[in-house]
Amino acid sequence: EAQVTQNPRYLITVTGKKLTVTCSQNMNHEYMSWYRQDPGLGLRQIYYSMNVEVTDKGDVPEGYKVSRKEKRNFPLILESPSPNQTSLYFCASGAHTVDEAFFGQGTRLTVV
Amino acid sequence: AQSVSQHNHHVILSEAASLELGCNYSYGGTVNLFWYVQYPGQHLQLLLKYFSGDPLVKGIKGFEAEFIKSKFSFNLRKPSVQWSDTAEYFCAVNADNYGQNFVFGPGTRLSVLP
């Protein structure tokens, strides 16, 4: 089954404790990206990647890092999480620049 | 910078009522337009998309949308809603042919009363 898989689905952590949210897709898509969803703001892009070892900042990259060492994986790293990073995070992948994006199930992160 | 606005924050309808959700974007160049739906507790799923051609596009589950270039609009419609259409609806624009940089609207929550 074609899918984008994120882990974990739910995470509660404390301020300053590094964490990684994993994302994997099995559709051989070149493009992958991370979004955060906040009430009233819709989804905002954090980082995106056009291919292996090619990443770039989206609209809200501060406080986040990503890496793309393999085509299928695109982890999101929070080196020192803060409470304002409490949000719902979605990973997405797509075959082409202008085609639809396929979304993962989401990771609900709470930073206390 | 591109931006997307959605007219309504929350829409409440009874079953069988007609639906129209407004979406406007700001970008002067060529755009690709999408409507995504997010059912409670689930991820976003594509309803329909417009790249070029016929400005009236049909999507899944009886939804359709009309692209009006002169109004920078891409409104979503459905003639008769069902309780199962209760969800949040997001309009999105991809106007940058580089890296799938989608810009999403804030979303419209639709509640359909049985």
PDB file of C-alpha atoms in Angstrom, chain A residues 9 31 33 35 37 40-43 45 48 50 56 59 88 90 93-101 103-105, chain B residues 9 32 34 36 38 41-46 49 51 88 90 94 96-107:
ATOM      1  CA  ARG A   9       2.028   9.629  16.346  1.00  0.00           C
ATOM      2  CA  TYR A  31       9.945  15.460  -3.106  1.00  0.00           C
ATOM      3  CA  SER A  33       8.378  18.127   3.037  1.00  0.00           C
ATOM      4  CA  TYR A  35       4.460  21.044   7.699  1.00  0.00           C
ATOM      5  CA  GLN A  37      -0.598  22.695  11.510  1.00  0.00           C
ATOM      6  CA  GLY A  40      -6.493  29.181  12.407  1.00  0.00           C
ATOM      7  CA  LEU A  41      -3.207  29.138  10.500  1.00  0.00           C
ATOM      8  CA  GLY A  42      -3.630  26.081   8.302  1.00  0.00           C
ATOM      9  CA  LEU A  43      -0.475  24.233   7.355  1.00  0.00           C
ATOM     10  CA  GLN A  45       5.857  24.472   5.446  1.00  0.00           C
ATOM     11  CA  TYR A  48      11.337  20.575   1.968  1.00  0.00           C
ATOM     12  CA  MET A  50      13.845  17.923  -3.796  1.00  0.00           C
ATOM     13  CA  ASP A  56      15.735  23.926   1.709  1.00  0.00           C
ATOM     14  CA  ASP A  59       8.176  29.357   5.632  1.00  0.00           C
ATOM     15  CA  LEU A  88       0.559  18.887  14.803  1.00  0.00           C
ATOM     16  CA  PHE A  90       2.697  16.388   8.882  1.00  0.00           C
ATOM     17  CA  SER A  93       5.807  13.461  -0.357  1.00  0.00           C
ATOM     18  CA  GLY A  94       5.183  13.995  -4.049  1.00  0.00           C
ATOM     19  CA  ALA A  95       6.395  12.737  -7.380  1.00  0.00           C
ATOM     20  CA  HIS A  96       6.670  16.088  -9.112  1.00  0.00           C
ATOM     21  CA  THR A  97       6.958  19.722  -8.182  1.00  0.00           C
ATOM     22  CA  VAL A  98       3.427  20.629  -9.168  1.00  0.00           C
ATOM     23  CA  ASP A  99       1.589  17.419  -8.445  1.00  0.00           C
ATOM     24  CA  GLU A 100      -0.375  16.586  -5.361  1.00  0.00           C
ATOM     25  CA  ALA A 101       1.290  15.893  -2.058  1.00  0.00           C
ATOM     26  CA  PHE A 103       0.442  13.238   3.621  1.00  0.00           C
ATOM     27  CA  GLY A 104       1.355  11.104   6.600  1.00  0.00           C
ATOM     28  CA  GLN A 105      -0.986  10.550   9.537  1.00  0.00           C
TER      29      GLN A 105
ATOM     30  CA  HIS B   9     -13.914  29.614   9.508  1.00  0.00           C
ATOM     31  CA  ASN B  32      -1.840  25.147  -9.474  1.00  0.00           C
ATOM     32  CA  PHE B  34      -5.847  22.113  -4.736  1.00  0.00           C
ATOM     33  CA  TYR B  36      -7.650  18.920   0.564  1.00  0.00           C
ATOM     34  CA  GLN B  38      -9.044  16.373   6.693  1.00  0.00           C
ATOM     35  CA  GLY B  41      -8.187  12.676  13.506  1.00  0.00           C
ATOM     36  CA  GLN B  42      -6.907  11.847  10.054  1.00  0.00           C
ATOM     37  CA  HIS B  43      -4.353  13.128   7.582  1.00  0.00           C
ATOM     38  CA  LEU B  44      -5.046  15.366   4.622  1.00  0.00           C
ATOM     39  CA  GLN B  45      -6.439  13.774   1.506  1.00  0.00           C
ATOM     40  CA  LEU B  46      -6.730  15.307  -1.939  1.00  0.00           C
ATOM     41  CA  LYS B  49      -6.817  19.749  -8.240  1.00  0.00           C
ATOM     42  CA  PHE B  51      -3.539  22.674 -13.278  1.00  0.00           C
ATOM     43  CA  GLU B  88     -11.934  20.475   7.728  1.00  0.00           C
ATOM     44  CA  PHE B  90      -8.095  23.346   3.055  1.00  0.00           C
ATOM     45  CA  ASN B  94       1.436  25.744  -5.566  1.00  0.00           C
ATOM     46  CA  ASP B  96       6.476  27.844  -7.268  1.00  0.00           C
ATOM     47  CA  ASN B  97       7.676  25.100  -9.579  1.00  0.00           C
ATOM     48  CA  TYR B  98      10.374  24.184  -7.147  1.00  0.00           C
ATOM     49  CA  GLY B  99      10.098  21.801  -4.275  1.00  0.00           C
ATOM     50  CA  GLN B 100       6.340  21.449  -3.864  1.00  0.00           C
ATOM     51  CA  ASN B 101       6.095  24.594  -1.787  1.00  0.00           C
ATOM     52  CA  PHE B 102       2.375  24.518  -1.108  1.00  0.00           C
ATOM     53  CA  VAL B 103       0.735  27.489   0.567  1.00  0.00           C
ATOM     54  CA  PHE B 104      -2.361  26.493   2.486  1.00  0.00           C
ATOM     55  CA  GLY B 105      -5.330  28.544   3.581  1.00  0.00           C
ATOM     56  CA  PRO B 106      -6.346  28.532   7.249  1.00  0.00           C
ATOM     57  CA  GLY B 107      -9.041  25.935   6.661  1.00  0.00           C
TER      58      GLY B 107
END
